[in-house]
mmCIF file of C-alpha atoms in Angstrom:
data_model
loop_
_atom_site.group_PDB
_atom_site.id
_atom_site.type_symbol
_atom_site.label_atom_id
_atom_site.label_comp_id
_atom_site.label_asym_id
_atom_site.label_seq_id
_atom_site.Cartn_x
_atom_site.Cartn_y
_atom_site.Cartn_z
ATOM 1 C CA UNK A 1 -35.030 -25.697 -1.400
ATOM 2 C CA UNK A 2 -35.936 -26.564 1.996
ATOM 3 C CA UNK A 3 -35.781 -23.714 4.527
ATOM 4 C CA UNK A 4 -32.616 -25.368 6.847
ATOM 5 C CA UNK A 5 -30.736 -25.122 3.081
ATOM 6 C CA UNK A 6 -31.974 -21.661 3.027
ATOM 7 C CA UNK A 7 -30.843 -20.824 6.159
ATOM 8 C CA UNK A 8 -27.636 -22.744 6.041
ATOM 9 C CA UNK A 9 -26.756 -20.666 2.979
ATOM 10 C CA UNK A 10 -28.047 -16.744 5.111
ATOM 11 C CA UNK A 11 -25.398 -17.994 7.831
ATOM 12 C CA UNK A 12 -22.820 -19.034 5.125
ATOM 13 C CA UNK A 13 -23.393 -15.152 3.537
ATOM 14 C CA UNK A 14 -23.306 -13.347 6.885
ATOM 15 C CA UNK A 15 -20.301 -15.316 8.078
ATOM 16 C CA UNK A 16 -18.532 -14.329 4.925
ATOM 17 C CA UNK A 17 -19.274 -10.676 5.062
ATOM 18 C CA UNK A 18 -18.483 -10.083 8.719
ATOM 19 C CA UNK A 19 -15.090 -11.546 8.135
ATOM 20 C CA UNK A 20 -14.120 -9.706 4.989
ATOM 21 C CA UNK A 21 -15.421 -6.677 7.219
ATOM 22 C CA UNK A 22 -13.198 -7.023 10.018
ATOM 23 C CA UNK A 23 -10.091 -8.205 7.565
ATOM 24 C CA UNK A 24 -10.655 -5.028 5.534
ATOM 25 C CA UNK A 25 -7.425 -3.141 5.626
ATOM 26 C CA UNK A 26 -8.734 0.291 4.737
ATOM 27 C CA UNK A 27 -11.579 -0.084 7.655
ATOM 28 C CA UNK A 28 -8.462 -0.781 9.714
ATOM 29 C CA UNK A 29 -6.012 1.806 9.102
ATOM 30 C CA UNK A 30 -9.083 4.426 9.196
ATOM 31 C CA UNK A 31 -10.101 2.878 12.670
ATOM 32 C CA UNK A 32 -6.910 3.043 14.146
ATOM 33 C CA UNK A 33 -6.238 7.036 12.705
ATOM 34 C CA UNK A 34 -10.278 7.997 14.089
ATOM 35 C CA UNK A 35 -10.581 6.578 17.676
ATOM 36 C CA UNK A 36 -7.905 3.398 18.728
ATOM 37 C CA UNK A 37 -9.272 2.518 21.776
ATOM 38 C CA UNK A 38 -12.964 1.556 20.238
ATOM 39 C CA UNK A 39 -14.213 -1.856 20.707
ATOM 40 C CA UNK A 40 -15.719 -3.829 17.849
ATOM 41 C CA UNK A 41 -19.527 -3.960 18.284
ATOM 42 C CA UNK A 42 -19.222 -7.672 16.533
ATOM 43 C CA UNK A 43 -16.352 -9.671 17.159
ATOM 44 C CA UNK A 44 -14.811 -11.605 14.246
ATOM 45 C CA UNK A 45 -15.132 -14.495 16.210
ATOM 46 C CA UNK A 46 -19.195 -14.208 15.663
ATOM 47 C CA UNK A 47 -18.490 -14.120 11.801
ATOM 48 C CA UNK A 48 -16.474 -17.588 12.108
ATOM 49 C CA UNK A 49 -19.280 -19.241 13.987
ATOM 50 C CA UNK A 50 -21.890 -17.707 11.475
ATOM 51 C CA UNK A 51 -19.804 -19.284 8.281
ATOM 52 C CA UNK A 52 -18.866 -22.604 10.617
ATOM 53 C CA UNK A 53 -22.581 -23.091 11.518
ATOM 54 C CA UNK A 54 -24.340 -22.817 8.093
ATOM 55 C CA UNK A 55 -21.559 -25.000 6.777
ATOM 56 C CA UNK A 56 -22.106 -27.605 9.860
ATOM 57 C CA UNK A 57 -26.428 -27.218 8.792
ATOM 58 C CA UNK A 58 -25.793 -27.394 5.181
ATOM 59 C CA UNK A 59 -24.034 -30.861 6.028
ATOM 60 C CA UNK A 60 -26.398 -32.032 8.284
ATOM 61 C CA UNK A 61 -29.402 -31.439 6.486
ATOM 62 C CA UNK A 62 -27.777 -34.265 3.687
ATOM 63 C CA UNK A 63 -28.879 -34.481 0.220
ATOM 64 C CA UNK A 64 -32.777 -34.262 -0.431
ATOM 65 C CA UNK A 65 -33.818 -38.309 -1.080
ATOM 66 C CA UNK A 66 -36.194 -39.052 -4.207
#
């Protein structure tokens, strides 16, 4: 594997895991019973753009030529 695939597929992982960790709703309802008026260190919007930008690499890379 080159290393753009490899990285493609890190962003693709981290993207995935910061989005099922903000849509978590136990993580949620514990949040909002602790302190509601804390402010997400990482936005969710930063887990989209990890998973949309190791997708967008993945596709620009293309398939290795022989």
């Amino acid at each position: 594997m080159r290393t753009t695939s490899i990285l493609g597929v890190i962003l693709i992982g981290i993207g995935i895991i910061l989005l099922a960790y903000f849509a978590s709703p136990m993580r949620l309802m514990f949040q909002s019973l602790i302190s509601p008026h804390t402010i997400n260190p990482l936005p969710p919007a930063l887990g989209g753009l990890a998973l949309l930008c190791g997708i967008a690499l993945l596709f620009a890379i293309g398939p290795k030529d022989k």
